[in-house]
């Protein structure tokens, strides 16, 4: 984006606002602040990455992680986007959390509570062996603190079979709705039920693999994933531990 | 897609398999069967729609619903894609459910349990007034059985301010992982913990809007969203009621 298309410049805390990331619909729900966007990204295990191959858009669900202003995700060396990545390709990585269904007195005011973040940049293949090794460690440790060092080391073939993709975030925006029903003033007394049905993603009971030898307990750092913990809180806690390490 | 690019033809139960929707990575997890794909779509409230504007891909989270082989979603008339939709634009609509985090004895075998579906087609603006009115009714009733008839009717201005987009599914695929840890045979006896951390999205306690007059109960059909119900089961139940209506 050239300077003359910017409607607000880049700063230490805020991403620039451009025609690409400007929140158009319900713009009062939008933010360009790293302090709003990053916790939305870090609280999710799954994202959707959008890219274009021969004019065809794809939205691919995948696991992402973040180091500062850089997003990472991985794929297999058989992935269809690989051959396009060497040159760098424009991408959009989006995270969305559903928090509730909102039922109003008219169809138009029905809504959802959610937290979403969209990030734009140029996706590139991580080819440098050191950057790739660090990324593969991060892919484990960012979610499961300290786990990588406890594992059987990766083989050369495993590393070769894994593609790591990085994208420095050039622009990003968040959009959040977190409130009750937005009925029109004149609808408030109508004898129609309205309300919010909350939705929450939570951790279940950890299932130990039947092949694990007796006496090997669930590792301590996995306590962030204790049963009943909201997934977003667990992932934020894991990210905080990872960043503190 | 022309016939010569098809690797498997369209049938009543299965979508065709083409270079676009062929599951490349972990292809044993793939399916092209409507009976696998539709329940994945119908079990989700949020999808991600990918489209391209001036070479830039976007992955936009939104609410979708399905009528047979046609997907619908909506936006505002201020949406950035509107001006491109009149002519029809290639799109990809993806749904992904996270079911668990899978921790193995090496980094490479770490995985996730998930159910995902990717649908390809040409997105078009719904301009016919009757089709648009029917779609706006479906947008309410598909999620909240019978609710539309109980609401304050939409105004002409509300209908005008809402964009409805339709996409006939030309090709689609599902990808599902639903199992335990996939450790290598030679890693099975390593003294490292491995297992699955299940994840579930569930309904919370319904919150009635403070403006609802006394004596107006939660409508009966909303019982599909009873507290503790998995969201996917609730949405499938609502879709079944909608299709039966």
Tab-separated table of C-alpha atoms in Angstrom:
chain	number	residue	atom	x	y	z
A	1	UNK	CA	0.000	0.000	0.000
A	2	UNK	CA	1.427	3.365	-0.904
A	3	UNK	CA	1.242	6.275	1.496
A	4	UNK	CA	-1.567	8.004	-0.368
A	5	UNK	CA	-3.917	5.048	0.088
A	6	UNK	CA	-3.396	5.019	3.851
A	7	UNK	CA	-6.177	6.507	5.869
A	8	UNK	CA	-4.198	6.087	9.097
A	9	UNK	CA	-0.484	5.362	9.458
A	10	UNK	CA	1.280	2.432	11.120
A	11	UNK	CA	2.317	2.994	14.744
A	12	UNK	CA	3.873	0.884	17.466
A	13	UNK	CA	0.499	-0.186	18.831
A	14	UNK	CA	-1.762	0.046	15.787
A	15	UNK	CA	-1.716	-1.403	12.309
A	16	UNK	CA	-2.225	1.049	9.448
A	17	UNK	CA	-5.748	1.403	8.118
A	18	UNK	CA	-5.989	0.963	4.349
A	19	UNK	CA	-8.734	0.141	1.880
A	20	UNK	CA	-7.800	-3.520	2.359
A	21	UNK	CA	-8.228	-3.917	6.107
A	22	UNK	CA	-10.681	-1.099	6.832
A	23	UNK	CA	-13.746	-2.481	8.629
A	24	UNK	CA	-16.649	-1.358	6.463
A	25	UNK	CA	-19.720	-3.110	7.775
A	26	UNK	CA	-20.485	-2.229	11.430
A	27	UNK	CA	-17.249	-0.240	11.608
A	28	UNK	CA	-17.897	0.646	15.273
A	29	UNK	CA	-17.041	-2.995	16.024
A	30	UNK	CA	-13.607	-2.644	14.395
A	31	UNK	CA	-10.125	-2.188	15.815
A	32	UNK	CA	-6.619	-1.944	14.382
A	33	UNK	CA	-4.898	-2.285	17.722
A	34	UNK	CA	-2.327	-5.035	18.314
A	35	UNK	CA	-3.587	-5.256	21.906
A	36	UNK	CA	-7.028	-6.260	20.577
A	37	UNK	CA	-5.966	-8.336	17.558
A	38	UNK	CA	-3.220	-10.494	19.096
A	39	UNK	CA	-5.251	-12.012	21.931
A	40	UNK	CA	-7.915	-12.996	19.362
A	41	UNK	CA	-5.264	-14.748	17.248
A	42	UNK	CA	-3.526	-16.338	20.236
A	43	UNK	CA	-6.786	-17.678	21.698
A	44	UNK	CA	-7.448	-19.892	18.659
A	45	UNK	CA	-5.983	-23.206	17.571
A	46	UNK	CA	-7.590	-23.129	14.115
A	47	UNK	CA	-7.464	-20.322	11.610
A	48	UNK	CA	-8.500	-20.094	7.973
A	49	UNK	CA	-5.873	-19.067	5.447
A	50	UNK	CA	-7.085	-17.650	2.169
A	51	UNK	CA	-4.937	-17.623	-0.944
A	52	UNK	CA	-5.452	-17.588	-4.702
A	53	UNK	CA	-4.256	-20.142	-7.215
A	54	UNK	CA	-4.972	-19.435	-10.872
A	55	UNK	CA	-7.771	-17.036	-9.926
A	56	UNK	CA	-9.460	-19.559	-7.623
A	57	UNK	CA	-9.710	-18.584	-3.948
A	58	UNK	CA	-9.204	-21.226	-1.243
A	59	UNK	CA	-10.037	-20.951	2.451
A	60	UNK	CA	-7.981	-23.616	4.162
A	61	UNK	CA	-8.414	-24.394	7.859
A	62	UNK	CA	-5.099	-24.903	9.601
A	63	UNK	CA	-3.199	-24.414	12.851
A	64	UNK	CA	-1.359	-21.115	13.244
A	65	UNK	CA	0.998	-19.588	15.754
A	66	UNK	CA	2.479	-16.126	16.206
A	67	UNK	CA	5.886	-14.683	17.004
A	68	UNK	CA	5.614	-10.901	17.353
A	69	UNK	CA	4.207	-9.539	14.089
A	70	UNK	CA	4.820	-12.799	12.208
A	71	UNK	CA	2.270	-15.560	11.744
A	72	UNK	CA	3.310	-19.131	11.024
A	73	UNK	CA	1.407	-22.134	9.807
A	74	UNK	CA	2.441	-25.440	8.359
A	75	UNK	CA	1.427	-27.871	5.714
A	76	UNK	CA	2.774	-30.832	3.923
A	77	UNK	CA	5.233	-30.709	1.088
A	78	UNK	CA	2.381	-32.130	-1.032
A	79	UNK	CA	0.261	-29.043	-0.391
A	80	UNK	CA	-1.199	-27.364	-3.449
A	81	UNK	CA	0.069	-23.947	-2.449
A	82	UNK	CA	3.682	-24.951	-2.105
A	83	UNK	CA	4.766	-24.265	-5.659
A	84	UNK	CA	3.331	-20.732	-5.376
A	85	UNK	CA	4.938	-19.937	-2.058
A	86	UNK	CA	8.534	-19.734	-3.149
A	87	UNK	CA	7.841	-16.459	-4.894
A	88	UNK	CA	5.655	-15.203	-2.030
A	89	UNK	CA	1.905	-14.982	-2.390
A	90	UNK	CA	-0.698	-12.586	-0.956
A	91	UNK	CA	-2.652	-14.246	1.816
A	92	UNK	CA	-5.269	-13.480	4.423
A	93	UNK	CA	-5.284	-15.325	7.746
A	94	UNK	CA	-8.524	-15.074	9.709
A	95	UNK	CA	-9.498	-16.251	13.172
A	96	UNK	CA	-13.093	-16.204	14.422
A	97	UNK	CA	-14.484	-17.178	17.822
A	98	UNK	CA	-18.243	-17.639	18.171
A	99	UNK	CA	-19.476	-16.465	21.584
A	100	UNK	CA	-23.235	-16.412	21.224
A	101	UNK	CA	-26.365	-16.371	19.087
A	102	UNK	CA	-28.357	-13.153	19.439
A	103	UNK	CA	-32.131	-13.284	18.893
A	104	UNK	CA	-33.953	-9.986	18.456
A	105	UNK	CA	-37.555	-8.866	17.847
A	106	UNK	CA	-37.036	-8.587	14.084
A	107	UNK	CA	-34.948	-10.605	11.645
A	108	UNK	CA	-32.630	-7.712	10.829
A	109	UNK	CA	-31.429	-7.295	14.418
A	110	UNK	CA	-30.579	-10.962	14.870
A	111	UNK	CA	-26.834	-11.224	15.278
A	112	UNK	CA	-23.982	-13.146	16.828
A	113	UNK	CA	-21.443	-12.375	19.491
A	114	UNK	CA	-17.982	-13.071	18.170
A	115	UNK	CA	-14.329	-12.043	18.148
A	116	UNK	CA	-12.585	-12.096	14.792
A	117	UNK	CA	-9.257	-10.954	13.379
A	118	UNK	CA	-8.145	-10.704	9.751
A	119	UNK	CA	-4.463	-10.387	8.875
A	120	UNK	CA	-2.984	-9.529	5.498
A	121	UNK	CA	0.517	-10.038	4.200
A	122	UNK	CA	2.721	-11.964	1.816
A	123	UNK	CA	3.052	-15.645	2.684
A	124	UNK	CA	6.513	-17.081	2.130
A	125	UNK	CA	8.076	-20.494	2.408
A	126	UNK	CA	10.467	-20.844	5.354
A	127	UNK	CA	13.529	-22.292	3.649
A	128	UNK	CA	16.358	-21.342	5.989
A	129	UNK	CA	17.120	-24.546	7.970
A	130	UNK	CA	17.606	-22.675	11.274
A	131	UNK	CA	14.387	-20.678	10.921
A	132	UNK	CA	12.549	-23.867	9.965
A	133	UNK	CA	13.947	-25.837	12.925
A	134	UNK	CA	13.003	-23.009	15.305
A	135	UNK	CA	9.511	-22.847	13.806
A	136	UNK	CA	8.944	-26.599	14.188
A	137	UNK	CA	9.989	-26.369	17.837
A	138	UNK	CA	7.646	-23.424	18.314
A	139	UNK	CA	4.792	-25.333	16.682
A	140	UNK	CA	4.964	-27.834	19.561
A	141	UNK	CA	6.081	-25.594	22.451
A	142	UNK	CA	3.753	-22.705	21.770
A	143	UNK	CA	0.782	-25.004	22.418
A	144	UNK	CA	2.363	-27.476	24.838
A	145	UNK	CA	4.912	-25.643	26.997
A	146	UNK	CA	8.322	-27.318	27.123
A	147	UNK	CA	7.113	-30.404	25.267
A	148	UNK	CA	9.488	-30.357	22.284
A	149	UNK	CA	12.559	-31.201	24.386
A	150	UNK	CA	10.780	-34.293	25.781
A	151	UNK	CA	9.985	-35.799	22.368
A	152	UNK	CA	11.748	-38.234	20.087
A	153	UNK	CA	13.708	-35.809	17.834
A	154	UNK	CA	12.412	-35.204	14.320
A	155	UNK	CA	14.066	-37.123	11.532
A	156	UNK	CA	15.460	-35.411	8.445
A	157	UNK	CA	12.657	-37.031	6.439
A	158	UNK	CA	9.983	-35.641	8.793
A	159	UNK	CA	11.459	-32.160	8.556
A	160	UNK	CA	11.620	-32.430	4.789
A	161	UNK	CA	7.992	-33.571	4.596
A	162	UNK	CA	6.793	-30.532	6.550
A	163	UNK	CA	6.300	-27.157	4.937
A	164	UNK	CA	6.501	-24.103	7.190
A	165	UNK	CA	4.960	-20.892	5.956
A	166	UNK	CA	5.540	-17.441	7.465
A	167	UNK	CA	3.676	-14.202	6.931
A	168	UNK	CA	4.710	-10.879	8.377
A	169	UNK	CA	1.472	-9.036	9.158
A	170	UNK	CA	1.319	-5.908	6.996
A	171	UNK	CA	-2.209	-4.958	7.930
A	172	UNK	CA	-4.782	-6.390	10.288
A	173	UNK	CA	-8.102	-5.622	11.849
A	174	UNK	CA	-10.287	-7.071	14.553
A	175	UNK	CA	-14.045	-7.072	14.762
A	176	UNK	CA	-15.819	-7.842	18.006
A	177	UNK	CA	-19.436	-7.988	19.124
A	178	UNK	CA	-19.913	-8.707	22.822
A	179	UNK	CA	-23.234	-7.457	24.070
A	180	UNK	CA	-26.928	-8.118	24.453
A	181	UNK	CA	-29.761	-7.809	21.967
A	182	UNK	CA	-29.691	-4.694	19.784
A	183	UNK	CA	-33.418	-4.202	19.349
A	184	UNK	CA	-34.788	-0.987	17.905
A	185	UNK	CA	-36.235	1.364	20.529
A	186	UNK	CA	-39.755	0.969	19.103
A	187	UNK	CA	-39.531	-2.856	19.261
A	188	UNK	CA	-38.636	-3.033	22.975
A	189	UNK	CA	-42.155	-3.586	24.267
A	190	UNK	CA	-43.228	-6.148	21.687
A	191	UNK	CA	-44.438	-9.406	23.266
A	192	UNK	CA	-41.725	-11.444	21.526
A	193	UNK	CA	-38.991	-13.334	23.320
A	194	UNK	CA	-35.436	-12.025	22.706
A	195	UNK	CA	-32.120	-12.916	24.207
A	196	UNK	CA	-28.654	-14.343	23.839
A	197	UNK	CA	-27.747	-18.040	23.632
A	198	UNK	CA	-24.090	-18.156	24.739
A	199	UNK	CA	-21.686	-20.602	23.144
A	200	UNK	CA	-18.399	-21.749	24.623
A	201	UNK	CA	-15.606	-24.040	23.464
A	202	UNK	CA	-14.220	-26.038	26.374
A	203	UNK	CA	-11.629	-28.707	27.063
A	204	UNK	CA	-12.848	-32.254	27.761
A	205	UNK	CA	-11.250	-35.107	29.707
A	206	UNK	CA	-7.708	-35.841	28.570
A	207	UNK	CA	-7.446	-39.328	27.041
A	208	UNK	CA	-4.063	-41.002	27.516
A	209	UNK	CA	-2.997	-43.137	24.559
A	210	UNK	CA	-3.317	-46.885	25.400
A	211	UNK	CA	0.301	-47.346	24.285
A	212	UNK	CA	1.794	-45.070	26.933
A	213	UNK	CA	3.759	-47.231	29.422
A	214	UNK	CA	2.336	-47.383	32.955
A	215	UNK	CA	3.555	-44.694	35.323
A	216	UNK	CA	3.955	-41.894	32.782
A	217	UNK	CA	1.694	-39.092	34.029
A	218	UNK	CA	0.164	-36.238	32.041
A	219	UNK	CA	2.981	-33.656	31.976
A	220	UNK	CA	2.554	-30.736	34.381
A	221	UNK	CA	2.533	-27.982	31.736
A	222	UNK	CA	-0.580	-29.547	30.181
A	223	UNK	CA	-2.513	-28.390	33.253
A	224	UNK	CA	-3.464	-25.317	31.236
A	225	UNK	CA	-5.756	-27.744	29.374
A	226	UNK	CA	-7.566	-28.973	32.484
A	227	UNK	CA	-11.071	-30.309	31.877
A	228	UNK	CA	-13.691	-27.580	31.674
A	229	UNK	CA	-11.195	-24.819	30.836
A	230	UNK	CA	-12.359	-22.630	27.962
A	231	UNK	CA	-10.132	-23.388	24.984
A	232	UNK	CA	-9.403	-19.686	24.374
A	233	UNK	CA	-8.198	-19.209	27.961
A	234	UNK	CA	-6.016	-22.337	27.754
A	235	UNK	CA	-4.396	-21.206	24.507
A	236	UNK	CA	-3.791	-17.688	25.835
A	237	UNK	CA	-2.189	-19.171	28.955
A	238	UNK	CA	0.039	-21.409	26.808
A	239	UNK	CA	1.051	-18.434	24.659
A	240	UNK	CA	1.923	-16.395	27.765
A	241	UNK	CA	4.124	-19.248	29.045
A	242	UNK	CA	5.739	-19.580	25.610
A	243	UNK	CA	6.479	-15.853	25.378
A	244	UNK	CA	7.891	-15.838	28.893
A	245	UNK	CA	10.211	-18.752	28.150
B	1	UNK	CA	-14.162	-27.867	-14.987
B	2	UNK	CA	-14.256	-29.632	-18.304
B	3	UNK	CA	-14.755	-33.355	-18.550
B	4	UNK	CA	-11.112	-34.080	-19.257
B	5	UNK	CA	-9.968	-32.552	-15.972
B	6	UNK	CA	-12.375	-34.702	-13.976
B	7	UNK	CA	-10.815	-37.611	-12.175
B	8	UNK	CA	-14.228	-38.834	-11.022
B	9	UNK	CA	-17.638	-37.755	-12.291
B	10	UNK	CA	-20.565	-36.130	-10.483
B	11	UNK	CA	-23.221	-38.529	-9.179
B	12	UNK	CA	-26.333	-38.207	-7.098
B	13	UNK	CA	-24.497	-38.864	-3.845
B	14	UNK	CA	-20.979	-37.664	-4.621
B	15	UNK	CA	-19.469	-34.442	-5.884
B	16	UNK	CA	-17.055	-34.738	-8.799
B	17	UNK	CA	-13.368	-34.888	-7.962
B	18	UNK	CA	-11.286	-32.354	-9.841
B	19	UNK	CA	-7.860	-30.779	-9.393
B	20	UNK	CA	-9.610	-28.032	-7.388
B	21	UNK	CA	-11.305	-30.065	-4.672
B	22	UNK	CA	-9.102	-33.165	-4.624
B	23	UNK	CA	-7.805	-33.781	-1.093
B	24	UNK	CA	-4.034	-33.924	-1.547
B	25	UNK	CA	-2.538	-33.948	1.927
B	26	UNK	CA	-3.652	-36.980	3.986
B	27	UNK	CA	-6.024	-37.988	1.208
B	28	UNK	CA	-7.241	-40.995	3.218
B	29	UNK	CA	-9.061	-38.439	5.389
B	30	UNK	CA	-10.977	-37.075	2.409
B	31	UNK	CA	-14.520	-37.590	1.144
B	32	UNK	CA	-16.619	-36.234	-1.722
B	33	UNK	CA	-19.877	-37.630	-0.410
B	34	UNK	CA	-22.843	-35.349	0.253
B	35	UNK	CA	-23.739	-37.582	3.201
B	36	UNK	CA	-20.400	-36.683	4.812
B	37	UNK	CA	-20.109	-33.052	3.676
B	38	UNK	CA	-23.604	-31.750	4.462
B	39	UNK	CA	-23.717	-32.686	8.150
B	40	UNK	CA	-20.362	-30.903	8.582
B	41	UNK	CA	-21.771	-27.755	6.959
B	42	UNK	CA	-25.097	-27.964	8.793
B	43	UNK	CA	-23.441	-28.439	12.196
B	44	UNK	CA	-21.729	-25.045	12.041
B	45	UNK	CA	-23.019	-21.536	12.602
B	46	UNK	CA	-19.855	-19.834	11.318
B	47	UNK	CA	-18.082	-20.492	8.058
B	48	UNK	CA	-15.266	-18.686	6.272
B	49	UNK	CA	-15.905	-17.450	2.749
B	50	UNK	CA	-12.890	-16.822	0.566
B	51	UNK	CA	-13.039	-14.562	-2.451
B	52	UNK	CA	-10.615	-12.445	-4.464
B	53	UNK	CA	-10.781	-8.715	-5.097
B	54	UNK	CA	-8.116	-7.218	-7.346
B	55	UNK	CA	-5.829	-10.204	-6.735
B	56	UNK	CA	-6.146	-9.958	-2.946
B	57	UNK	CA	-7.681	-12.964	-1.174
B	58	UNK	CA	-10.033	-12.420	1.766
B	59	UNK	CA	-11.247	-15.030	4.275
B	60	UNK	CA	-14.374	-13.565	5.816
B	61	UNK	CA	-16.119	-15.266	8.736
B	62	UNK	CA	-19.866	-15.260	8.348
B	63	UNK	CA	-23.067	-17.194	9.002
B	64	UNK	CA	-24.142	-19.634	6.298
B	65	UNK	CA	-27.116	-21.862	5.661
B	66	UNK	CA	-27.898	-24.519	3.079
B	67	UNK	CA	-30.858	-25.477	0.891
B	68	UNK	CA	-30.063	-28.659	-1.022
B	69	UNK	CA	-26.907	-28.038	-3.049
B	70	UNK	CA	-27.061	-24.266	-2.567
B	71	UNK	CA	-25.260	-22.347	0.164
B	72	UNK	CA	-26.441	-18.937	1.313
B	73	UNK	CA	-24.819	-16.242	3.386
B	74	UNK	CA	-25.556	-12.606	3.942
B	75	UNK	CA	-23.795	-9.338	4.311
B	76	UNK	CA	-24.523	-5.692	4.335
B	77	UNK	CA	-25.044	-3.612	1.258
B	78	UNK	CA	-21.863	-1.792	2.339
B	79	UNK	CA	-19.842	-4.982	1.989
B	80	UNK	CA	-16.685	-4.780	-0.084
B	81	UNK	CA	-17.601	-7.757	-2.213
B	82	UNK	CA	-20.994	-6.473	-3.313
B	83	UNK	CA	-19.861	-4.677	-6.436
B	84	UNK	CA	-18.120	-7.856	-7.630
B	85	UNK	CA	-21.044	-10.146	-6.935
B	86	UNK	CA	-23.416	-8.937	-9.617
B	87	UNK	CA	-21.266	-10.570	-12.262
B	88	UNK	CA	-20.724	-13.688	-10.135
B	89	UNK	CA	-17.388	-14.409	-8.503
B	90	UNK	CA	-15.516	-17.634	-7.710
B	91	UNK	CA	-15.707	-18.381	-4.019
B	92	UNK	CA	-14.753	-21.057	-1.520
B	93	UNK	CA	-16.859	-21.626	1.590
B	94	UNK	CA	-15.175	-23.624	4.337
B	95	UNK	CA	-16.425	-24.973	7.647
B	96	UNK	CA	-14.102	-26.463	10.257
B	97	UNK	CA	-14.932	-28.031	13.609
B	98	UNK	CA	-12.103	-28.625	16.085
B	99	UNK	CA	-12.656	-31.817	18.081
B	100	UNK	CA	-9.352	-32.385	19.818
B	101	UNK	CA	-5.619	-31.754	20.161
B	102	UNK	CA	-3.528	-34.854	19.501
B	103	UNK	CA	-0.149	-35.172	21.240
B	104	UNK	CA	2.244	-37.819	19.944
B	105	UNK	CA	5.761	-39.035	20.818
B	106	UNK	CA	7.380	-36.896	18.102
B	107	UNK	CA	6.544	-33.460	16.762
B	108	UNK	CA	5.629	-34.746	13.316
B	109	UNK	CA	2.827	-36.985	14.587
B	110	UNK	CA	1.151	-34.246	16.594
B	111	UNK	CA	-2.210	-33.550	15.030
B	112	UNK	CA	-5.758	-32.444	15.611
B	113	UNK	CA	-9.119	-34.130	15.411
B	114	UNK	CA	-11.414	-32.099	13.212
B	115	UNK	CA	-14.226	-32.182	10.662
B	116	UNK	CA	-13.910	-29.782	7.750
B	117	UNK	CA	-15.681	-29.171	4.467
B	118	UNK	CA	-14.640	-26.962	1.545
B	119	UNK	CA	-17.168	-25.968	-1.122
B	120	UNK	CA	-16.448	-24.319	-4.445
B	121	UNK	CA	-18.751	-22.447	-6.770
B	122	UNK	CA	-19.687	-19.099	-8.222
B	123	UNK	CA	-21.143	-16.703	-5.665
B	124	UNK	CA	-23.991	-14.568	-6.967
B	125	UNK	CA	-26.090	-11.773	-5.573
B	126	UNK	CA	-29.683	-12.791	-4.841
B	127	UNK	CA	-31.609	-10.033	-6.615
B	128	UNK	CA	-34.990	-11.615	-7.279
B	129	UNK	CA	-37.311	-10.169	-4.578
B	130	UNK	CA	-39.076	-13.490	-3.958
B	131	UNK	CA	-35.839	-15.479	-3.659
B	132	UNK	CA	-34.431	-12.796	-1.346
B	133	UNK	CA	-37.538	-12.760	0.862
B	134	UNK	CA	-37.460	-16.561	1.111
B	135	UNK	CA	-33.752	-16.493	1.945
B	136	UNK	CA	-34.225	-13.905	4.715
B	137	UNK	CA	-36.973	-16.064	6.230
B	138	UNK	CA	-34.707	-19.111	6.003
B	139	UNK	CA	-31.854	-17.200	7.659
B	140	UNK	CA	-34.020	-16.962	10.800
B	141	UNK	CA	-36.028	-20.191	10.601
B	142	UNK	CA	-33.175	-22.501	9.696
B	143	UNK	CA	-31.515	-21.688	13.034
B	144	UNK	CA	-34.593	-20.909	15.130
B	145	UNK	CA	-37.479	-23.124	13.972
B	146	UNK	CA	-40.679	-21.219	13.268
B	147	UNK	CA	-39.316	-17.947	14.636
B	148	UNK	CA	-39.694	-15.740	11.564
B	149	UNK	CA	-43.502	-15.728	11.714
B	150	UNK	CA	-43.383	-14.524	15.341
B	151	UNK	CA	-41.209	-11.470	14.607
B	152	UNK	CA	-41.942	-7.871	13.779
B	153	UNK	CA	-41.896	-8.010	9.932
B	154	UNK	CA	-38.842	-6.639	8.142
B	155	UNK	CA	-39.120	-3.137	6.720
B	156	UNK	CA	-38.324	-2.337	3.105
B	157	UNK	CA	-35.258	-0.439	4.357
B	158	UNK	CA	-34.019	-3.458	6.337
B	159	UNK	CA	-34.428	-5.730	3.325
B	160	UNK	CA	-32.619	-3.207	1.138
B	161	UNK	CA	-29.750	-2.949	3.622
B	162	UNK	CA	-29.188	-6.716	3.613
B	163	UNK	CA	-27.269	-8.470	0.872
B	164	UNK	CA	-28.022	-12.143	0.308
B	165	UNK	CA	-25.475	-14.215	-1.553
B	166	UNK	CA	-26.062	-17.669	-3.006
B	167	UNK	CA	-23.619	-20.247	-4.291
B	168	UNK	CA	-24.576	-23.479	-5.965
B	169	UNK	CA	-21.951	-26.009	-4.898
B	170	UNK	CA	-20.072	-27.174	-7.989
B	171	UNK	CA	-17.457	-29.165	-6.121
B	172	UNK	CA	-16.865	-29.975	-2.496
B	173	UNK	CA	-14.776	-32.149	-0.253
B	174	UNK	CA	-14.691	-33.082	3.390
B	175	UNK	CA	-11.687	-33.931	5.503
B	176	UNK	CA	-12.097	-35.645	8.857
B	177	UNK	CA	-9.707	-36.924	11.513
B	178	UNK	CA	-11.413	-38.658	14.411
B	179	UNK	CA	-9.066	-41.049	16.189
B	180	UNK	CA	-6.343	-41.490	18.747
B	181	UNK	CA	-2.635	-40.802	18.558
B	182	UNK	CA	-0.919	-41.872	15.326
B	183	UNK	CA	2.485	-42.747	16.735
B	184	UNK	CA	5.021	-44.637	14.663
B	185	UNK	CA	5.292	-48.327	15.588
B	186	UNK	CA	8.860	-47.848	16.832
B	187	UNK	CA	7.838	-44.945	19.114
B	188	UNK	CA	5.107	-46.842	20.956
B	189	UNK	CA	7.218	-47.895	23.941
B	190	UNK	CA	8.958	-44.562	24.487
B	191	UNK	CA	8.479	-43.223	28.025
B	192	UNK	CA	6.755	-40.071	26.770
B	193	UNK	CA	3.164	-39.148	27.531
B	194	UNK	CA	0.827	-39.096	24.515
B	195	UNK	CA	-2.885	-38.639	24.203
B	196	UNK	CA	-5.835	-36.631	23.019
B	197	UNK	CA	-7.215	-33.465	24.623
B	198	UNK	CA	-10.844	-33.311	23.422
B	199	UNK	CA	-12.460	-29.976	22.654
B	200	UNK	CA	-16.202	-29.329	22.513
B	201	UNK	CA	-18.344	-26.299	21.725
B	202	UNK	CA	-21.424	-26.231	23.939
B	203	UNK	CA	-24.448	-24.057	24.585
B	204	UNK	CA	-24.512	-21.955	27.784
B	205	UNK	CA	-27.418	-20.592	29.808
B	206	UNK	CA	-29.883	-18.636	27.693
B	207	UNK	CA	-29.985	-14.962	28.736
B	208	UNK	CA	-33.363	-13.307	28.222
B	209	UNK	CA	-33.094	-9.657	27.176
B	210	UNK	CA	-34.025	-7.336	30.091
B	211	UNK	CA	-36.507	-5.573	27.803
B	212	UNK	CA	-38.682	-8.636	27.222
B	213	UNK	CA	-42.043	-8.078	28.988
B	214	UNK	CA	-42.776	-10.347	31.950
B	215	UNK	CA	-44.525	-13.608	31.136
B	216	UNK	CA	-42.932	-14.166	27.721
B	217	UNK	CA	-41.173	-17.553	27.970
B	218	UNK	CA	-38.300	-18.867	25.879
B	219	UNK	CA	-40.087	-20.271	22.799
B	220	UNK	CA	-40.430	-24.048	22.726
B	221	UNK	CA	-38.475	-24.625	19.485
B	222	UNK	CA	-35.391	-23.086	21.143
B	223	UNK	CA	-35.190	-26.213	23.320
B	224	UNK	CA	-32.724	-27.570	20.752
B	225	UNK	CA	-30.328	-25.012	22.303
B	226	UNK	CA	-30.722	-26.291	25.867
B	227	UNK	CA	-27.774	-25.587	28.169
B	228	UNK	CA	-24.964	-28.097	27.767
B	229	UNK	CA	-26.037	-29.248	24.304
B	230	UNK	CA	-23.121	-29.462	21.869
B	231	UNK	CA	-23.532	-26.641	19.348
B	232	UNK	CA	-23.091	-29.003	16.395
B	233	UNK	CA	-25.887	-31.284	17.626
B	234	UNK	CA	-28.198	-28.304	18.231
B	235	UNK	CA	-27.596	-26.915	14.743
B	236	UNK	CA	-28.111	-30.327	13.127
B	237	UNK	CA	-31.372	-30.720	15.042
B	238	UNK	CA	-32.524	-27.266	13.918
B	239	UNK	CA	-31.638	-28.080	10.300
B	240	UNK	CA	-33.585	-31.333	10.496
B	241	UNK	CA	-36.657	-29.473	11.805
B	242	UNK	CA	-36.231	-26.837	9.086
B	243	UNK	CA	-35.974	-29.443	6.325
B	244	UNK	CA	-39.001	-31.276	7.686
B	245	UNK	CA	-41.098	-28.115	7.756
